[in-house]
Short mmCIF file of C-alpha atoms and ligand atoms in Angstrom, two decimals:
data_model
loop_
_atom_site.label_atom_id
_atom_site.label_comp_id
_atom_site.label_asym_id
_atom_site.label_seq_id
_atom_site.Cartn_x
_atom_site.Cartn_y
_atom_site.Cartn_z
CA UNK C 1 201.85 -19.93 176.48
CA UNK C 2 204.27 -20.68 179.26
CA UNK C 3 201.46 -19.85 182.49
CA UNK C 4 198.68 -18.21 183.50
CA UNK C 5 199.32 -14.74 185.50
CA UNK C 6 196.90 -12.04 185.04
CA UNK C 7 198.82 -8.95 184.36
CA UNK C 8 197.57 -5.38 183.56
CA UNK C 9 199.40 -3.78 180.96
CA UNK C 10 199.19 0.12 180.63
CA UNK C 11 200.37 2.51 178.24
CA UNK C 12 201.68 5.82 179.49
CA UNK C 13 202.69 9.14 177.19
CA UNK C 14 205.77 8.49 176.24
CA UNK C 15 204.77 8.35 172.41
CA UNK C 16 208.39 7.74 170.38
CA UNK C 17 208.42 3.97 172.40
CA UNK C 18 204.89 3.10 171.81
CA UNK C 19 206.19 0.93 168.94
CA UNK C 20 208.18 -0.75 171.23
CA UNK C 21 205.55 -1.02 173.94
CA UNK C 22 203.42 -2.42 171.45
CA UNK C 23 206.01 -5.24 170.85
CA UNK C 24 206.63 -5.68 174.71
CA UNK C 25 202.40 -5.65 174.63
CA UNK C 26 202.47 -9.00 172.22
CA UNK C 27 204.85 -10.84 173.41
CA UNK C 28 203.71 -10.30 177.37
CA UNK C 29 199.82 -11.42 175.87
CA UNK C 30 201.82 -15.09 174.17
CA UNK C 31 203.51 -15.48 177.73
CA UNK C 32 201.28 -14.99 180.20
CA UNK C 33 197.54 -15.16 178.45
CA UNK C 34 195.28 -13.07 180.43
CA UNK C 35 196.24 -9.54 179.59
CA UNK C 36 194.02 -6.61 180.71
CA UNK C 37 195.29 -3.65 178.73
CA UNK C 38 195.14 0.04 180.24
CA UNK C 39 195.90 3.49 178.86
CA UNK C 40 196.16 7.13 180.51
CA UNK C 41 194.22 9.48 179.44
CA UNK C 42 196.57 11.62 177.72
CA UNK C 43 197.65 8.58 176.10
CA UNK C 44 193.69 7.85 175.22
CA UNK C 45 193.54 10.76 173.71
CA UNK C 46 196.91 12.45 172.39
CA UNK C 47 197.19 12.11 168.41
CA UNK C 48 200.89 12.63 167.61
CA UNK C 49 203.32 12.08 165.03
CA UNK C 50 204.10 8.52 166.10
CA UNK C 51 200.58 7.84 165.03
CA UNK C 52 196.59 8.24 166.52
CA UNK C 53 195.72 7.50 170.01
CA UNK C 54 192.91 5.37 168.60
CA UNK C 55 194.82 3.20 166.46
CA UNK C 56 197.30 2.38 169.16
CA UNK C 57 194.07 1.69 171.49
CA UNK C 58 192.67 -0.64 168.97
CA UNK C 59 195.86 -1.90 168.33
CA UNK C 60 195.87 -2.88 172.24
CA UNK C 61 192.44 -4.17 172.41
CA UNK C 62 192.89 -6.55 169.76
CA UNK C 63 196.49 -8.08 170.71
CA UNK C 64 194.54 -8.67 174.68
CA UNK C 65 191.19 -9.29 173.22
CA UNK C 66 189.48 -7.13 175.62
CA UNK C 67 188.76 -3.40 175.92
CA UNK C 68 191.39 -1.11 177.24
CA UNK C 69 190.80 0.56 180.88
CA UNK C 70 190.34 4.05 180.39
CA UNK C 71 189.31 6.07 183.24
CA UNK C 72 189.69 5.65 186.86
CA UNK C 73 186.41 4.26 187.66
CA UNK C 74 186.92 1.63 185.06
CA UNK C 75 190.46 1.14 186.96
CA UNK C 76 189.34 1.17 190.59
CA UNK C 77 187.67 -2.31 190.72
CA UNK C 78 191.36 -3.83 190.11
CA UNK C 79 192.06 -3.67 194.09
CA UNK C 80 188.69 -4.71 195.59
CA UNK C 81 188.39 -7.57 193.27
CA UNK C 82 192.43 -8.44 192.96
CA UNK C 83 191.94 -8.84 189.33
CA UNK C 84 196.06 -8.38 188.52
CA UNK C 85 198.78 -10.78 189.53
CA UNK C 86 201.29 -8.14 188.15
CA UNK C 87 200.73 -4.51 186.76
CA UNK C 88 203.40 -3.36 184.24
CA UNK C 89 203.33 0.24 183.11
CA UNK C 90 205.15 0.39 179.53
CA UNK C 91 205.87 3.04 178.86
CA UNK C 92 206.42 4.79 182.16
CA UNK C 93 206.43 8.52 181.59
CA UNK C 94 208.62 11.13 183.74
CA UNK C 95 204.80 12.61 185.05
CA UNK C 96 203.73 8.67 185.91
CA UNK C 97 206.85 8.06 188.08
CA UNK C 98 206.13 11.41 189.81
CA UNK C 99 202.92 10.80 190.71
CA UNK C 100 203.89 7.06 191.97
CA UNK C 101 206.99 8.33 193.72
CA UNK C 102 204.36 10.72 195.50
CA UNK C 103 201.07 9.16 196.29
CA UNK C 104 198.99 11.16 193.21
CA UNK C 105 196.08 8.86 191.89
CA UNK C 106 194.36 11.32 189.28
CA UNK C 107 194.61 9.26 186.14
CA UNK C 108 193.47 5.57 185.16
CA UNK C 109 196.76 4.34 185.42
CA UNK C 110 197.86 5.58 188.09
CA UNK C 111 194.40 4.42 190.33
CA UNK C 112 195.08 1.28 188.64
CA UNK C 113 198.45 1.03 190.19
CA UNK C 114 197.29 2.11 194.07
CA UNK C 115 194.61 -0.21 193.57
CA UNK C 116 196.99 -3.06 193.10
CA UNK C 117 199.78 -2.72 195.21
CA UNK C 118 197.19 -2.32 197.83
CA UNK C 119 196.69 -5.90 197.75
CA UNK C 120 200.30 -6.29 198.30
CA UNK C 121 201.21 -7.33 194.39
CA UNK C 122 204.36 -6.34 192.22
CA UNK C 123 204.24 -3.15 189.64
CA UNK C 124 206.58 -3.12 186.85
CA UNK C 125 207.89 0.12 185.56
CA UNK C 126 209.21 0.56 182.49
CA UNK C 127 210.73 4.40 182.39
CA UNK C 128 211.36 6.32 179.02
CA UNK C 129 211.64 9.92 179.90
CA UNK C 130 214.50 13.16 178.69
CA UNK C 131 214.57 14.11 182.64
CA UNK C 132 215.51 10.86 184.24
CA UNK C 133 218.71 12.20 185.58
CA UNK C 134 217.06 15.68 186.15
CA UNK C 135 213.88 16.40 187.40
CA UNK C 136 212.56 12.32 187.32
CA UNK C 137 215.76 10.84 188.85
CA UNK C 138 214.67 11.74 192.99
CA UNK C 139 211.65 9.90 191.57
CA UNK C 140 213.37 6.99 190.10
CA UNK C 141 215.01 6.98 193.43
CA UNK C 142 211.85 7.09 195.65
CA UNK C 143 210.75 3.80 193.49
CA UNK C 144 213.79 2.30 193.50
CA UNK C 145 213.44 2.10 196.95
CA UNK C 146 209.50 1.03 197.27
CA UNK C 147 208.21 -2.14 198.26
CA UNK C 148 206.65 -4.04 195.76
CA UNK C 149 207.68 -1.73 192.80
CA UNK C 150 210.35 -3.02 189.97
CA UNK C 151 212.50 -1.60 187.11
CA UNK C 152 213.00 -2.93 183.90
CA UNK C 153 216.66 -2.58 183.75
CA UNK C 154 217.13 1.42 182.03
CA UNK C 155 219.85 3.36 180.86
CA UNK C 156 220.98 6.42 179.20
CA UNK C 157 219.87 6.16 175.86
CA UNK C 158 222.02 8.65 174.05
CA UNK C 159 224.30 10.29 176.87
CA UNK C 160 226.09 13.06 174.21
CA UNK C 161 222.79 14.10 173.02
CA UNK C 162 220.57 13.59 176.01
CA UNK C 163 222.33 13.59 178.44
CA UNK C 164 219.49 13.33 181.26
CA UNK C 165 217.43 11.21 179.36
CA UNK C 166 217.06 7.19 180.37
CA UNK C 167 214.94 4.83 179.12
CA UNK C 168 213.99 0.95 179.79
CA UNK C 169 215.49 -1.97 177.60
CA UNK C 170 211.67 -3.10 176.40
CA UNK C 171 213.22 -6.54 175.39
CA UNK C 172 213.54 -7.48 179.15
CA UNK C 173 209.92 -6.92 179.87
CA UNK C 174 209.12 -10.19 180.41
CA UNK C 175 212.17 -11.61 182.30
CA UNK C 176 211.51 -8.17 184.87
CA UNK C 177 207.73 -9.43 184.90
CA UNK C 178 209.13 -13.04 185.74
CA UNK C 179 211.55 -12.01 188.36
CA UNK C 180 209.24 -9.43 190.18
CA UNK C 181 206.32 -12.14 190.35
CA UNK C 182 209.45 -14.14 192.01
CA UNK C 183 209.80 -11.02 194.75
CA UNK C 184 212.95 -9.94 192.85
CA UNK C 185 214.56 -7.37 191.06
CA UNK C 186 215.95 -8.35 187.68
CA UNK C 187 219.94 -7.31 187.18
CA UNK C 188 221.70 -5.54 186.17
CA UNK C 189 218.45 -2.62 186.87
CA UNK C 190 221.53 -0.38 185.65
CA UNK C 191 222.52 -1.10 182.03
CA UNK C 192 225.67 0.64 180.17
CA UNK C 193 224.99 2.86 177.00
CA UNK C 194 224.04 1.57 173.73
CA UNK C 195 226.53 0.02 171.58
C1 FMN S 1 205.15 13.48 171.05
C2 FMN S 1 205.29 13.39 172.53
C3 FMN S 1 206.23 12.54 173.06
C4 FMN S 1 206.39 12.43 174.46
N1 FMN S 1 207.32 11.56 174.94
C5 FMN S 1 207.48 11.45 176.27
C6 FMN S 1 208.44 10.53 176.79
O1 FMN S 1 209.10 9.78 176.05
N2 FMN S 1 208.58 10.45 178.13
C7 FMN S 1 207.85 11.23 178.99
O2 FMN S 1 208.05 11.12 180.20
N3 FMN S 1 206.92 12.10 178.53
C8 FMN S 1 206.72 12.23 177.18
N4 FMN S 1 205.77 13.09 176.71
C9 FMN S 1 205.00 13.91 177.66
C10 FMN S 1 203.83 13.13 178.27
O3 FMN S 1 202.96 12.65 177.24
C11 FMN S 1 203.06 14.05 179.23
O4 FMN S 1 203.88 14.34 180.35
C12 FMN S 1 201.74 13.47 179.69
O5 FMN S 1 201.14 14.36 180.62
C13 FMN S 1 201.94 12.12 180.32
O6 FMN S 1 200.76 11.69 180.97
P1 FMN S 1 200.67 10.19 181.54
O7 FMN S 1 201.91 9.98 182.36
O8 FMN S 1 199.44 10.20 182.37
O9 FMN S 1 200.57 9.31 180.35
C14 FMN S 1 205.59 13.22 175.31
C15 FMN S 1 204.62 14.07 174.77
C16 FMN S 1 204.47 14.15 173.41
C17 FMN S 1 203.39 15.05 172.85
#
């Protein structure tokens, strides 16, 4: 373990990447230690093809070693008490990045993140969504552009085939957790396509 930070860790929808959030999930927890994980509720509670919401939230609770937060009470008490250093949200759905890019706190992860960058701290985002160049990208924008918010560098995943979608390079979590504790955007945020 290379420090200390506290960071919050949440899970949103985006189901096909959970694997890989998972991944992003260990590795974060043998960097930094104290990892407090969180999930949305449709993530809480969505059984799909890429496997049961309980298993991933087990899955979760025993790679932090704590319970996941769930709800938004069980989220609210991260701004009052400052309990996060850094708040990543891996996946970050299309519907999270609206509601950031627009001031909507009606789910646990989202209350977690207006409860922490009240107290003036970094958010990571880590977007995986088929409409980031359609409906998401103003969105993307509007974050792009917000104080105290940062990207994990994203690109177009598979431009012929989906051609709006974008989604995060989860193997530069932690250098985009690094450089945002650092008050700095990791580059390139803009990554060609896949090889
Ligand atoms: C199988 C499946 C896969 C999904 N994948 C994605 C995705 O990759 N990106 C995305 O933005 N939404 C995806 N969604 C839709 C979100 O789960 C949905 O918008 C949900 O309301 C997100 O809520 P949350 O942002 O609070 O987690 C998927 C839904 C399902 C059922």
């Amino acid at each position: 373990m290379e420090q200390q930070v506290r960071v919050g860790f949440a899970f949103c929808g985006s189901f096909c990447t959970f694997s890989q959030a998972m991944e992003a999930l260990g590795r974060v927890r043998a960097r930094y230690g104290d990892v407090t994980p969180i999930v949305s509720e449709a993530s809480a509670v969505t059984d799909t093809r890429f496997g049961r919401a309980c298993d991933f939230t087990a899955e979760m609770e025993r790679i932090c070693g704590k319970p996941v937060i769930d709800s938004i009470a069980r989220a609210e008490p991260i701004g009052p008490k400052g309990l996060l250093d850094v708040l990543v949200i891996c996946p970050c759905t299309g519907n999270t990045l609206a509601k950031l890019a627009n001031g909507v706190t009606d789910t646990a992860v989202t209350m977690a993140a207006k409860a922490h960058l009240r107290n003036g701290r970094p958010v990571v985002l880590c977007p995986a969504t088929n409409d980031g160049l359609a409906a998401s990208a103003r969105n993307i924008g509007a974050l792009l552009d917000k104080k105290n918010v940062y990207f994990v560098p994203f690109r177009q995943d598979d431009p012929a085939k989906k051609p709006t979608s974008l989604v995060a390079d989860f193997s530069q979590v932690e250098d985009t957790i690094d450089a945002a504790l650092a008050g700095r955007q990791l580059q390139p945020v803009l990554l060609g396509p896949p090889a």
